[in-house]
Coordinates of C-alpha atoms in Angstrom, one line a residue:
Chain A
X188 CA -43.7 -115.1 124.0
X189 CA -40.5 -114.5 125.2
X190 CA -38.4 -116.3 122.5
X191 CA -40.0 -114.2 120.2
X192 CA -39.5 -110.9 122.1
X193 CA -35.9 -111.9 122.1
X194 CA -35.8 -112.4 118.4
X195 CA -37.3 -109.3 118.0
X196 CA -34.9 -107.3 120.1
X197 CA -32.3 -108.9 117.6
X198 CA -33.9 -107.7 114.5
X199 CA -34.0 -104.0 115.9
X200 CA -30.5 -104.4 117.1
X201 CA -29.8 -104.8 113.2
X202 CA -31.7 -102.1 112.0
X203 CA -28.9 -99.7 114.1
X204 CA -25.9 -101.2 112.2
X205 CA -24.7 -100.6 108.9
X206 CA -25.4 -102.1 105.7
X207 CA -22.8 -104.8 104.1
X208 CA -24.1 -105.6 101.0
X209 CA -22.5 -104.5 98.5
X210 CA -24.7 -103.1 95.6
X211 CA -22.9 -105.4 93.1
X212 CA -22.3 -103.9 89.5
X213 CA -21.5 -100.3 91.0
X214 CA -19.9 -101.2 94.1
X215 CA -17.3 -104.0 94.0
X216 CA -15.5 -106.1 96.8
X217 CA -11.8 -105.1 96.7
X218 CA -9.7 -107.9 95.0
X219 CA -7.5 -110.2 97.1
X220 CA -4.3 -110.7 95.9
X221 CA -4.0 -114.8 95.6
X222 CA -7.7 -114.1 93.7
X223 CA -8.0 -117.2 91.1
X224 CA -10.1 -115.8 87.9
X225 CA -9.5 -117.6 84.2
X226 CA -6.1 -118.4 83.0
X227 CA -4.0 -115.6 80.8
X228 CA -0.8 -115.9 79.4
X229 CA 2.2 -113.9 80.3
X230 CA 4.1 -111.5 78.3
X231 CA 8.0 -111.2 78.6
X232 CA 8.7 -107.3 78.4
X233 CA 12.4 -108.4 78.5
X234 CA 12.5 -110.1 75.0
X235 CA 8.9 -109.0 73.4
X236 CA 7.6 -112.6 73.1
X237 CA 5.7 -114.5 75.2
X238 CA 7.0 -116.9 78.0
X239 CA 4.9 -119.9 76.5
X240 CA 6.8 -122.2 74.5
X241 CA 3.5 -124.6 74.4
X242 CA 4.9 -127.5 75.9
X243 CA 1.7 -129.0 76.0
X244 CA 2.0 -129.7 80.2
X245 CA -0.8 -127.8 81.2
X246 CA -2.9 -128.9 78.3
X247 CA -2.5 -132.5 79.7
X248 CA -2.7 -131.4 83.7
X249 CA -5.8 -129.9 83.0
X250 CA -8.7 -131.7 84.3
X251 CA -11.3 -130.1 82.0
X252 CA -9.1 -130.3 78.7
X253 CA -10.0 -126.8 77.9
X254 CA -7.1 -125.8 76.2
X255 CA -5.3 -126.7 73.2
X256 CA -2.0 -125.2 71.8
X257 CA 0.0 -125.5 69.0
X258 CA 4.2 -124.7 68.6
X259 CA 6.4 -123.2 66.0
X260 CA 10.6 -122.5 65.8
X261 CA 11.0 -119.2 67.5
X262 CA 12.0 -116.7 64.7
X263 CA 13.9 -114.3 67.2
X264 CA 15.9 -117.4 68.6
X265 CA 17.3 -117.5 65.1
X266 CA 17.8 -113.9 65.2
X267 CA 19.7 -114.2 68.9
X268 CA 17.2 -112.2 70.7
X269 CA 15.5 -115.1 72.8
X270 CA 17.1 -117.9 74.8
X271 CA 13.5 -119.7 73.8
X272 CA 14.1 -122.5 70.6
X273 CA 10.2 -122.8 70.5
X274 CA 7.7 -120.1 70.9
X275 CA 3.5 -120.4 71.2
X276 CA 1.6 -120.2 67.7
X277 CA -1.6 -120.5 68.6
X278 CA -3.3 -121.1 72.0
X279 CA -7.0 -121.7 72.9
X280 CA -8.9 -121.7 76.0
X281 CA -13.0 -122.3 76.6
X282 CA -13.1 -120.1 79.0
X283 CA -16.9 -121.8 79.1
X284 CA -15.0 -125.0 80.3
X285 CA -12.5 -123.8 82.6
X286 CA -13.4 -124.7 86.7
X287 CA -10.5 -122.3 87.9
X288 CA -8.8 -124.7 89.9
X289 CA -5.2 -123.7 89.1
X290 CA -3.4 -126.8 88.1
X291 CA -2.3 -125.2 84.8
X292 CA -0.1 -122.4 87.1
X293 CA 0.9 -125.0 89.7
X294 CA 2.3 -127.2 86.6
X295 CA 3.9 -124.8 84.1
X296 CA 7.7 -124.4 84.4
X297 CA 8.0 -120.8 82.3
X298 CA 5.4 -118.8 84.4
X299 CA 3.5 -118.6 81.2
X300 CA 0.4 -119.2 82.1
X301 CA -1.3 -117.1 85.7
X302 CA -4.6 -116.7 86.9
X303 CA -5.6 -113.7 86.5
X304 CA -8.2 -111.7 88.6
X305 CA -11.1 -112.0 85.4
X306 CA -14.2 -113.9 86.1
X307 CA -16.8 -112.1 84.2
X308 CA -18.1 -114.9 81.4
X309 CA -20.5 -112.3 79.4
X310 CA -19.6 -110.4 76.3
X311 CA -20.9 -110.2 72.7
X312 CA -19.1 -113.1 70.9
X313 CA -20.3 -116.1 69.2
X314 CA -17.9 -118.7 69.5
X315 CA -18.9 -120.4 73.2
X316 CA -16.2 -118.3 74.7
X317 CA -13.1 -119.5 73.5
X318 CA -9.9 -117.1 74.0
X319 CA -7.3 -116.9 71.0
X320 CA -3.7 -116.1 72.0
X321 CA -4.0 -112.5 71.1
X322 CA -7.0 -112.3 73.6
X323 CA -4.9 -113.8 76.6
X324 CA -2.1 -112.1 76.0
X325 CA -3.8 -108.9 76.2
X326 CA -5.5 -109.6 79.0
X327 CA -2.4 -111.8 80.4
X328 CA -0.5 -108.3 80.0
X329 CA -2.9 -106.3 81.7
X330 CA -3.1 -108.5 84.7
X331 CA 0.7 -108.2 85.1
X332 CA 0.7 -104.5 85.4
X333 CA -2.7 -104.3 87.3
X334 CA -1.2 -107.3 90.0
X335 CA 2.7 -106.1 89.5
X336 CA 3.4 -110.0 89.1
X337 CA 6.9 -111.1 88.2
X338 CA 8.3 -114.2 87.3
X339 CA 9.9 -116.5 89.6
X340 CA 13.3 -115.8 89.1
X341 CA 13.1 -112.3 90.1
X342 CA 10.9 -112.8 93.3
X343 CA 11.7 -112.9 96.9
X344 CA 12.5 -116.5 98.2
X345 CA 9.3 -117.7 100.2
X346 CA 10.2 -117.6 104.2
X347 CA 11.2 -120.9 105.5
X348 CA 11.0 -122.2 108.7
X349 CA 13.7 -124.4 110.3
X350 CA 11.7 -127.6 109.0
X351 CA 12.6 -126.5 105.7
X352 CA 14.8 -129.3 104.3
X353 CA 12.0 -132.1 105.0
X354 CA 13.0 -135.6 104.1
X355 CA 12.2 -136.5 100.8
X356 CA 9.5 -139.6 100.8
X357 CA 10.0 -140.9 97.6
X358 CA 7.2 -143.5 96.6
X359 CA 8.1 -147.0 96.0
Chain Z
X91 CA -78.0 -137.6 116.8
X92 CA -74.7 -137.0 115.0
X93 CA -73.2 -139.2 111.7
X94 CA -69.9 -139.2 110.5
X95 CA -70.5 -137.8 106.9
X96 CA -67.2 -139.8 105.9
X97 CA -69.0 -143.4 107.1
X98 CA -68.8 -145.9 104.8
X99 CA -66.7 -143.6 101.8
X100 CA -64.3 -145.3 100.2
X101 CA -61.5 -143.2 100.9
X102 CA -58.4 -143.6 98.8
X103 CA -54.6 -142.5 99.4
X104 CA -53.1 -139.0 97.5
X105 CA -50.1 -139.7 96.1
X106 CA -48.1 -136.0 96.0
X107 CA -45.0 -135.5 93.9
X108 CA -42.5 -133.0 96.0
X109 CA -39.6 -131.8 93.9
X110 CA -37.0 -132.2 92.2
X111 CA -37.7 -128.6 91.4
X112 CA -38.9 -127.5 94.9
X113 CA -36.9 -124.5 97.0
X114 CA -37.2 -126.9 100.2
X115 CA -35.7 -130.1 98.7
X116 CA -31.7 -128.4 98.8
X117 CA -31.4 -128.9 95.6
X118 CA -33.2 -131.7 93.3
X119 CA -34.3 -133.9 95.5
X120 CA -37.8 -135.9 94.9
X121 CA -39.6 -137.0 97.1
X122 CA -43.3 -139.0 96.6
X123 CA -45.7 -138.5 99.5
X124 CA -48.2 -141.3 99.6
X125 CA -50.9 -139.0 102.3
X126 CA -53.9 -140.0 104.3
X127 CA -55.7 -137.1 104.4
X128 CA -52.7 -134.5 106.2
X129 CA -50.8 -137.6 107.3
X130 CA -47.6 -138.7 105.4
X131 CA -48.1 -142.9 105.2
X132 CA -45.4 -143.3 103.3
X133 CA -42.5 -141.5 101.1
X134 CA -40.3 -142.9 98.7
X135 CA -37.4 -140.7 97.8
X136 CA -36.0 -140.9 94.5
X137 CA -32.6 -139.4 94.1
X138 CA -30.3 -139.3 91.1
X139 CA -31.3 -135.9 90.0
X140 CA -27.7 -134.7 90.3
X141 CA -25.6 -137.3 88.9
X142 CA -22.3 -136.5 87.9
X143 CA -20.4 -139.8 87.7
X144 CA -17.7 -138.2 90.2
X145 CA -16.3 -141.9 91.3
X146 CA -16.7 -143.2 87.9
X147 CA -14.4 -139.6 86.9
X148 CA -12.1 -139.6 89.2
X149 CA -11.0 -143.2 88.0
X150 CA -9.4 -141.2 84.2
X151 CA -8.1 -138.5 86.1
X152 CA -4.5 -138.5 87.8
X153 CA -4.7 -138.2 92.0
X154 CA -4.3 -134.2 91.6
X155 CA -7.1 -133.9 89.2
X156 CA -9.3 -136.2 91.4
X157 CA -9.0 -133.1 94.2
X158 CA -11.3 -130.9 91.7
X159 CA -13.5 -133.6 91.8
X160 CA -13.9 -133.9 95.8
X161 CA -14.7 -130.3 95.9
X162 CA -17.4 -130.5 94.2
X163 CA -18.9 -133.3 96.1
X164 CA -20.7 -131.3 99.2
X165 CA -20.2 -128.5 97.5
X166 CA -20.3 -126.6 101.1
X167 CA -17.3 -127.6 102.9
X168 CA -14.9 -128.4 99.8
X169 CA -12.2 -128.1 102.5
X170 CA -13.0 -130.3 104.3
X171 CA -13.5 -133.0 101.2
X172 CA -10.3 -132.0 99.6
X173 CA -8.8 -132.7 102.9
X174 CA -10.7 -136.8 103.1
X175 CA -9.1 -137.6 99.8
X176 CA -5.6 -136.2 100.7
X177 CA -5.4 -138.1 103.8
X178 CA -6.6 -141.3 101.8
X179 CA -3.6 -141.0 99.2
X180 CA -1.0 -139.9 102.0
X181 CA -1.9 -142.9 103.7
X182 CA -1.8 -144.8 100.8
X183 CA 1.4 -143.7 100.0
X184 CA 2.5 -143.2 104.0
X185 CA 3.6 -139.5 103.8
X186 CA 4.4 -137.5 106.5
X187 CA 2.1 -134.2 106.3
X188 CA 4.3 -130.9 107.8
X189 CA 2.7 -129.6 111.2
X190 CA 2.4 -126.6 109.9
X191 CA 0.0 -127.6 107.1
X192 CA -2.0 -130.1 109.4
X193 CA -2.5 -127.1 111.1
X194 CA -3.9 -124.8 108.2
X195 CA -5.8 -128.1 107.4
X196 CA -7.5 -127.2 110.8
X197 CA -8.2 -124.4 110.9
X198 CA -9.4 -123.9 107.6
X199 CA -11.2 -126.7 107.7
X200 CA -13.1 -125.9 110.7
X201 CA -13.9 -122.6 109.1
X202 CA -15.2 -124.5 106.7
X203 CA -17.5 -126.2 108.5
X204 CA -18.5 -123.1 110.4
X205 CA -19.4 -121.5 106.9
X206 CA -21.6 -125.0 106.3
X207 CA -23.7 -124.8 109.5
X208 CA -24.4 -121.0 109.0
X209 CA -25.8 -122.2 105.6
X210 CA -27.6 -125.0 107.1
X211 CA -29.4 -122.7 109.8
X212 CA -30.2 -120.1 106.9
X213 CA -32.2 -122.5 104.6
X214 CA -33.8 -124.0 108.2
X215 CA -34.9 -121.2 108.7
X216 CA -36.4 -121.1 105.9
X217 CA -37.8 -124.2 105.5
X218 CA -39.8 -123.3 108.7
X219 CA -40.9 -120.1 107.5
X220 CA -38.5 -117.7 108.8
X221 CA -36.5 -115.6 106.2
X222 CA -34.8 -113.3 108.2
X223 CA -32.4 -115.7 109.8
X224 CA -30.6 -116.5 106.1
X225 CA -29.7 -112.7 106.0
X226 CA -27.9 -113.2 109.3
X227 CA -26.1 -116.3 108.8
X228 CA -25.2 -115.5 105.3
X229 CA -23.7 -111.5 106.3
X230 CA -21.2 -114.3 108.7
X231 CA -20.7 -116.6 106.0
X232 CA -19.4 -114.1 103.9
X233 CA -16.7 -113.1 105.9
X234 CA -15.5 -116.6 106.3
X235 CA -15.6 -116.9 102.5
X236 CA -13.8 -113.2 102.1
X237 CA -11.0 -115.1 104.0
X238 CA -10.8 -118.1 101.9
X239 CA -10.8 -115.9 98.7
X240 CA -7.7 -114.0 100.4
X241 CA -5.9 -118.1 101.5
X242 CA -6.6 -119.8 98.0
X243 CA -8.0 -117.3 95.7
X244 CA -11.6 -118.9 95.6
X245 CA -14.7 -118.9 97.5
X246 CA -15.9 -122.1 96.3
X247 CA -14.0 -125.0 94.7
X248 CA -10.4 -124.4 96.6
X249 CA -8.1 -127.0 94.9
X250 CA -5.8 -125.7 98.1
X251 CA -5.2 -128.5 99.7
X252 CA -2.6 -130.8 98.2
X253 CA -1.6 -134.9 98.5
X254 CA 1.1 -134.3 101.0
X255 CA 0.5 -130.6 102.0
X256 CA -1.0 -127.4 101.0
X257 CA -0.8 -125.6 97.6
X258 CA 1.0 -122.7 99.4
X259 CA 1.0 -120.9 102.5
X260 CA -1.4 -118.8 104.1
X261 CA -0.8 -115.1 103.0
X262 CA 1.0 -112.8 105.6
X263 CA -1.6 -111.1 107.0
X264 CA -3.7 -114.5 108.4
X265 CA -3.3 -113.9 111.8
X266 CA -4.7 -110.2 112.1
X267 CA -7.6 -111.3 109.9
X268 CA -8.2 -114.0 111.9
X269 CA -7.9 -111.7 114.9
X270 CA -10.7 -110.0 113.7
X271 CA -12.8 -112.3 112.2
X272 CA -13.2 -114.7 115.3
X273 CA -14.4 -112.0 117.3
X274 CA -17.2 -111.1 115.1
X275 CA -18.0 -114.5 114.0
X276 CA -18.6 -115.0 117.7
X277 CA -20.7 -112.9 117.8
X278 CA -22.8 -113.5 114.6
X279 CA -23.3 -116.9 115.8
X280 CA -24.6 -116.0 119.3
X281 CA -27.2 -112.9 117.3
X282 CA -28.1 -116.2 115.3
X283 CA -28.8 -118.3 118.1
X284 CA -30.9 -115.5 119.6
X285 CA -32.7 -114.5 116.8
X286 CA -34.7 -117.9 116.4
X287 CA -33.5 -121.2 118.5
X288 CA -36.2 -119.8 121.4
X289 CA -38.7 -118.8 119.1
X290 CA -42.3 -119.9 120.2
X291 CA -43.2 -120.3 116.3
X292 CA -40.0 -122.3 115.7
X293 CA -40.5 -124.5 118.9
X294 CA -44.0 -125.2 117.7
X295 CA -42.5 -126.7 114.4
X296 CA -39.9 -128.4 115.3
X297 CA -40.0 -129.8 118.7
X298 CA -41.0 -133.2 119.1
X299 CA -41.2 -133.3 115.4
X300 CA -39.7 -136.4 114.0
X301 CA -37.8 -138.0 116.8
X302 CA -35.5 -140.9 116.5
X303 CA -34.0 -142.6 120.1
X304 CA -30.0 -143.3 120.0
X305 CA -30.7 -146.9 118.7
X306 CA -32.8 -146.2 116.0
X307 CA -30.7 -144.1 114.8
X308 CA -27.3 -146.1 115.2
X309 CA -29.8 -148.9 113.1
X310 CA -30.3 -146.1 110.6
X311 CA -26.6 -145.6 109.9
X312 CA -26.7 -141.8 110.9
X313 CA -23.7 -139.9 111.9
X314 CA -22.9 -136.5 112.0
X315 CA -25.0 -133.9 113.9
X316 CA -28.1 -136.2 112.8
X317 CA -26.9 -138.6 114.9
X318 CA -25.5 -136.6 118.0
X319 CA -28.8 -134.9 118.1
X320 CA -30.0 -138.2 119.6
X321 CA -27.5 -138.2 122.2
X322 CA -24.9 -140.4 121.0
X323 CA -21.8 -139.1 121.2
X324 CA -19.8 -140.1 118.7
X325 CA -17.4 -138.0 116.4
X326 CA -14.8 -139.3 114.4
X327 CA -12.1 -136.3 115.3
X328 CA -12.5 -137.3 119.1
X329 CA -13.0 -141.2 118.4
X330 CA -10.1 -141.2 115.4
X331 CA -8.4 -138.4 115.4
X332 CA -6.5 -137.4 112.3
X333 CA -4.2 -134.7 111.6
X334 CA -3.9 -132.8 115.0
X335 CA -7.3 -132.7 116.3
X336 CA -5.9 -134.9 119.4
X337 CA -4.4 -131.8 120.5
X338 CA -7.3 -130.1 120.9
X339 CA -9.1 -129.6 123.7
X340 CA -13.1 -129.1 122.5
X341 CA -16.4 -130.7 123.7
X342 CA -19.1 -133.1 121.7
X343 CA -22.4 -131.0 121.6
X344 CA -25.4 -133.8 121.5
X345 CA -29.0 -133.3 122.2
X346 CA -31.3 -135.5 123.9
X347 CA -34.7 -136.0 122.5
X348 CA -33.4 -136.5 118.6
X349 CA -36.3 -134.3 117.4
X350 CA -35.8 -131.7 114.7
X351 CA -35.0 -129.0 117.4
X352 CA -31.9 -130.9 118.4
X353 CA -30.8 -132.0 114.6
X354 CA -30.9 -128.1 114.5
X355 CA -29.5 -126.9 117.6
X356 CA -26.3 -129.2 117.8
X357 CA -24.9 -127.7 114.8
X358 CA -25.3 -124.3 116.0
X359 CA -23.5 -125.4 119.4
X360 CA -20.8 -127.8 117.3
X361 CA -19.8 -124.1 115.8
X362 CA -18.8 -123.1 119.0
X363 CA -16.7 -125.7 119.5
X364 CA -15.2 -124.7 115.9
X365 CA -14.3 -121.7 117.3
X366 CA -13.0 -123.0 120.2
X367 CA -10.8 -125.1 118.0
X368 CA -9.7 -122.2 115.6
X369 CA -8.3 -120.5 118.6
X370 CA -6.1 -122.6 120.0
X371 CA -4.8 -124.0 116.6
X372 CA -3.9 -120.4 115.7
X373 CA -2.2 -120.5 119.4
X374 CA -0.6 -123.6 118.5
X375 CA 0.4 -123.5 114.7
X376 CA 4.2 -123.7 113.8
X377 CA 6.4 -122.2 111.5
X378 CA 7.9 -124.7 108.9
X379 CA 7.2 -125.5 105.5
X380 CA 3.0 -126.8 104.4
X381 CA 4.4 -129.1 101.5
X382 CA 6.8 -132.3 102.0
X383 CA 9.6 -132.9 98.9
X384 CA 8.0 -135.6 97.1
X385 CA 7.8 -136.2 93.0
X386 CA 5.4 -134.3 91.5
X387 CA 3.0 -137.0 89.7
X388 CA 1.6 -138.7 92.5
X389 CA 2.0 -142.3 92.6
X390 CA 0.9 -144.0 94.8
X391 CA 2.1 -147.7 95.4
X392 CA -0.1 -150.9 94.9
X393 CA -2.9 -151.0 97.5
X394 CA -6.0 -149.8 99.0
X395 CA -7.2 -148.1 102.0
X396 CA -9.9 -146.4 103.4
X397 CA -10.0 -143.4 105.6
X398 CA -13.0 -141.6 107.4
X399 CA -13.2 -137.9 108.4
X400 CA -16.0 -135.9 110.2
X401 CA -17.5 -133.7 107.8
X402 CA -20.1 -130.8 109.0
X403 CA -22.6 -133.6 107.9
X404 CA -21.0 -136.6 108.9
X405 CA -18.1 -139.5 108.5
X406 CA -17.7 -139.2 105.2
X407 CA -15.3 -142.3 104.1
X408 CA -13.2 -142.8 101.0
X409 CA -12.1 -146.4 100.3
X410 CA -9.4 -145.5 97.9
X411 CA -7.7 -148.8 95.7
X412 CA -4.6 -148.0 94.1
X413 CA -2.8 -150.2 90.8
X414 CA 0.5 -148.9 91.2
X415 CA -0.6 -146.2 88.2
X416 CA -0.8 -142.4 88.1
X417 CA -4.7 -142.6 87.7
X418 CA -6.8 -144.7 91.2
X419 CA -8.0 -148.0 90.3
X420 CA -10.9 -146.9 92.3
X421 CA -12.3 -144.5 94.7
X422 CA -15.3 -145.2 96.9
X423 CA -17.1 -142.6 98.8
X424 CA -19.1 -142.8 101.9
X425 CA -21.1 -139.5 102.0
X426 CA -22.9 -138.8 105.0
X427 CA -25.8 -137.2 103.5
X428 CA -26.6 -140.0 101.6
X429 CA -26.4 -142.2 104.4
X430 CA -28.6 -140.0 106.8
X431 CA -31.2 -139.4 103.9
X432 CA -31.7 -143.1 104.2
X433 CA -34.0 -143.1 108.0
X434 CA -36.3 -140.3 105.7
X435 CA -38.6 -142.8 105.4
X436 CA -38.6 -143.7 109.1
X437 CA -38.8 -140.2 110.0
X438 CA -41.6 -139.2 108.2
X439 CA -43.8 -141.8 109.3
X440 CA -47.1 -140.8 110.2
X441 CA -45.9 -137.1 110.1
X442 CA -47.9 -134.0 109.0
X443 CA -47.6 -133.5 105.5
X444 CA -46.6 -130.0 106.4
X445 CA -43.8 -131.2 108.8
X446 CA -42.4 -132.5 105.5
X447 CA -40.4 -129.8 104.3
X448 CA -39.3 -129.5 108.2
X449 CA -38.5 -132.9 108.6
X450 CA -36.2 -132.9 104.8
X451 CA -34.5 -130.0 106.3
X452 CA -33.3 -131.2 109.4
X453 CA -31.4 -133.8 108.1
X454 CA -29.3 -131.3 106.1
X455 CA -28.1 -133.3 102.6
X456 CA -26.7 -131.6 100.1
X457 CA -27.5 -133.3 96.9
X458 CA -24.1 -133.4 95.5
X459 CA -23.3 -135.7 97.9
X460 CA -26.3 -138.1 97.7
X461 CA -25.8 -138.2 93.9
X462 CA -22.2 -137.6 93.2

C-alpha cells in the first residue's frame, strides 16, 4: 500500500509543475544552431553564382546516392567575374532518400553544399521529393541569411588547445 | 461426491501467434506461444521482421559510410554504436584517439545510455500496465536529446563520432547546459524511481517472475543489465576498459534474485552511476583538439580485429576484417539484444501467458539489433 501511496504522491507532485510539451505545429522548439535538416546549396553574394562547381565528391561520399549533378564551363569565368572555371548546371537531391548524416558538408571543399535547418518532407509535389537547383538554392540562400553562415575563409579560426599539432598517423 | 468435469477430455495445446504487429513486442517481434490452458509450454520466436542487411551493407560502403549504418543498429544509443565501430577501425589502424575526444566519447556516450534506460523504463511500464511512467521518463529523455540536437545537430542518427575522433567539438556553451541538465536529470530519475519501482501492482507482476540464477544465465550467453540482474558482476568498461573509463571511479549495480524486478531495477540504478560518471568526466575533460591529422579516406591496413564495448543492453562486439581497401572485407556484429533474446525460451517456461508481455519486456531488445 505504501509503494503505491508513494507513487501517488509523485503524480500530484506533477500536477503543481508546468507543462513541457510543446503543442507542436503552433508552438516550436527553438532551433539549435549545429541543427542538421536536408542539404541546400550555397549562394556566393560576392560573384552571383553559386559556390558549387559539381565536382561530383559529395555525390560519391554519399551513402544513400541521393544526389546527382551535372557541370558546365562557367560563362562569367570567361567574362572575368569568377575565379570558378566550372560552375553547377543542374543538381538533384531526393530529399525522400536523404538520412541527414552530413557527410556531403564534412567532404565538400567549396562550402557549397550545408545543412540547413529544413526537415519538413510534406508539400504538394508529384515528383517523390526531388529538389532541382533552383529549389536549393533558394532555400540554400535563405538558410544563409536566417543562420548568418559564412564560408570558411572568412570565419574565426576554431580554438586550439596546446595539443593542437598532434602527430600525424599516417596508415601503412 | 465431486468429479472433475475435465476427466478423461482430450485436451489439446493452443498455439497463439503474438506479434510482429503487437505494441509489447518493441517493435516486430513474433513470438508463437504453444499454451496449456494459461501456461506458456513453449515459445518459439521468429525474428527477421526487421532485416536490413546492415553487415552485408556496410561491406560496399567506405569505413565513414559504415558509421550511418551502426547508428541505425540499436537505434537507441547510436552513440554508443558509432563509438564500437570507431574503436574497431582505430584499432585496426592503431590510432591514437585525442583525450579530449575520449572524453566527449564519454560523456556523451553515457548520456546516451541514460536516454536508453529512461526509454526502457517507459515501455516497462507499460508493458505492465502503467502508462504514466513513459510521460515521466520521456519529459527526461527529452532534454538529453535537446542536448544532442545542440552537440551534433540530430536527435537520432548522430554521424558525430568519427574513426579517429569526433566530427567537431562540443559547442561553447556545453558545460552550463550540462550544469543544468545533471541536476534535473537527477532528479527525474529519482521521481521515476519513486513513481513505480515500490509499487504493490508492479511488485505483484514482476517479482519472482521469470528468474534465472548467475549460471544459467552465464550458459545463456546474457550480458548487459540482463545478466547483472542475476548478480554477476560483470561489465566490460570495468573488466576492459576502453577509452578512459579506467579513470572513473563508479560502482556495478547487480541484483540478486534475476527475476524481472531486478532486470528492471539495475538499469534504473546503472543510470546513477551514468551520472556519477558524467560528473567527473566533465571535472576531468581537457582542452586539446577531438580529431587526430590523419588522411581523410580511411584505410585501414590488412587485418582483422575485434573489439567489445558495453552498450545500455550489453557487450556488443564487432569483429571487423580489413583487405587493405577503402571499403571492410567484413564486419561482424555481436549485438547484445540478440544474444539475450536467446534464454526467451528458458524464461518463459511454464510462465503465465499473461507474464508474457512482462517477461519480453524485461529483456529489453530492440529489434534493430536482433535483425540488423
Amino acid at each position: 500500500m505504501f509503494g503505491n501511496l508513494k507513487g501517488l504522491l509523485m503524480t500530484f507532485k506533477t500536477t503543481l509543475r508546468k507543462p513541457v510539451t510543446a503543442q507542436y505545429p503552433k508552438e516550436r522548439l527553438p532551433i539549435e544552431p549545429r541543427r542538421m535538416g536536408f542539404p541546400m546549396l550555397m549562394w556566393d553574394k560576392n560573384v552571383g553564382e553559386p559556390y558549387c562547381t559539381a565536382c561530383m565528391v559529395c555525390i560519391r561520399e554519399c551513402p544513400t546516392q541521393c544526389m546527382s549533378a551535372n557541370m558546365k564551363d562557367n560563362p562569367l569565368q570567361a567574362e572575368g567575374k569568377s575565379a570558378r572555371r566550372k560552375i553547377v548546371e543542374s543538381f538533384e537531391i531526393n530529399i525522400g532518400r536523404c538520412i541527414l548524416c552530413g557527410i556531403c558538408v564534412d567532404v565538400c571543399n567549396f562550402d557549397a553544399i550545408e545543412m540547413s535547418y529544413e526537415t519538413e518532407l510534406s508539400t504538394f509535389v508529384r515528383n517523390g521529393r526531388r529538389m532541382d537547383l533552383r529549389e536549393l538554392l533558394e532555400r540554400g540562400t535563405g538558410w544563409q541569411e536566417q543562420s548568418g553562415w559564412k564560408p570558411k575563409k572568412e570565419r574565426q579560426p576554431a580554438k586550439r588547445g596546446p595539443e593542437a599539432e598532434a602527430k600525424v598517423e599516417e596508415p601503412t | 461426491m465431486t468429479t472433475d468435469p475435465n476427466e478423461g477430455a482430450n485436451t489439446l495445446e493452443m498455439m497463439i501467434n503474438m506479434g510482429p504487429q503487437h505494441p509489447s513486442t518493441h517493435g516486430v517481434f513474433r513470438m508463437v506461444l504453444h499454451l496449456d490452458g494459461e501456461r506458456v509450454v513453449r515459445v518459439e520466436p521468429h525474428i527477421g521482421y526487421l532485416h536490413r542487411g546492415s553487415e552485408k551493407l556496410s561491406e560496399g560502403e567506405s569505413y565513414a559510410q559504415v558509421i550511418t549504418l551502426f547508428d541505425r543498429l540499436d537505434y537507441v544509443s547510436n552513440f554508443n554504436n558509432e563509438l564500437v565501430f570507431c574503436m574497431a577501425a582505430e584499432k585496426l589502424m592503431s590510432i591514437d584517439v585525442p583525450e579530449r575526444a575520449q572524453y566527449i566519447r564519454v560523456i556523451l556516450c553515457e548520456l546516451n545510455r541514460i536516454a536508453s534506460h529512461l526509454l526502457y523504463y517507459g515501455t516497462y511500464g507499460l508493458d505492465t500496465g502503467a502508462i504514466t511512467p513513459i510521460l515521466y521518463s520521456f519529459r527526461e529523455r527529452e532534454r538529453i536529446q535537446n542536448l544532442f540536437e545542440a552537440v551534433s545537430g540530430a536527435r537520432m542518427m548522430h554521424n558525430f563520432i568519427r574513426i579517429g575522433g569526433l566530427k567537431q567539438d562540443v559547442p561553447e556553451d556545453f558545460r552550463e547546459r550540462m550544469d543544468r541538465l545533471l541536476p534535473q536529470l537527477r532528479q527525474g530519475i529519482d521521481e521515476c524511481d519513486r513513481l513505480l519501482s515500490h509499487s504493490e501492482i508492479f511488485l505483484a507482476r514482476t517479482r519472482g517472475i521469470a528468474r534465472i540464477s548467475a549460471e544459467d544465465a552465464i550458459r545463456w550467453g546474457m550480458t548487459g543489465p540482463a545478466l547483472r540482474a542475476s548478480g554477476v558482476l560483470e561489465d566490460v568498461r570495468v573488466t576492459e576498459p576502453y577509452q578512459v573509463y579506467d579513470r572513473f571511479d563508479f560502482d556495478i549495480p547487480a541484483g540478486t534474485m534475476g527475476d524481472c524486478w531486478d532486470r528492471y531495477y539495475v538499469p534504473l540504478e546503472e543510470m546513477r552511476q551514468s551520472l556519477r560518471i558524467i560528473q567527473q568526466a566533465m571535472e576531468q575533460m581537457p582542452d586539446g583538439p577531438v580529431m587526430t591529422t590523419m588522411r581523410r579516406i580511411a584505410r585501414p591496413p590488412k587485418g582483422e580485429v575485434y573489439v567489445q564495448a558495453e552498450n545500455p543492453r550489453g557487450a556488443i562486439g564487432v569483429y571487423l576484417v580489413s583487405d587493405g581497401s577503402e571499403k571492410p572485407y567484413r564486419v561482424k556484429v555481436r549485438p547484445p539484444s540478440f544474444c539475450n533474446l536467446q534464454a526467451l525460451p528458458y524464461l518463459m517456461r511454464d510462465a503465465y501467458v499473461a507474464d508474457a508481455v512482462v517477461i519480453l519486456g524485461s529483456l529489453d531488445i530492440i529489434l534493430g539489433e536482433v535483425d540488423r
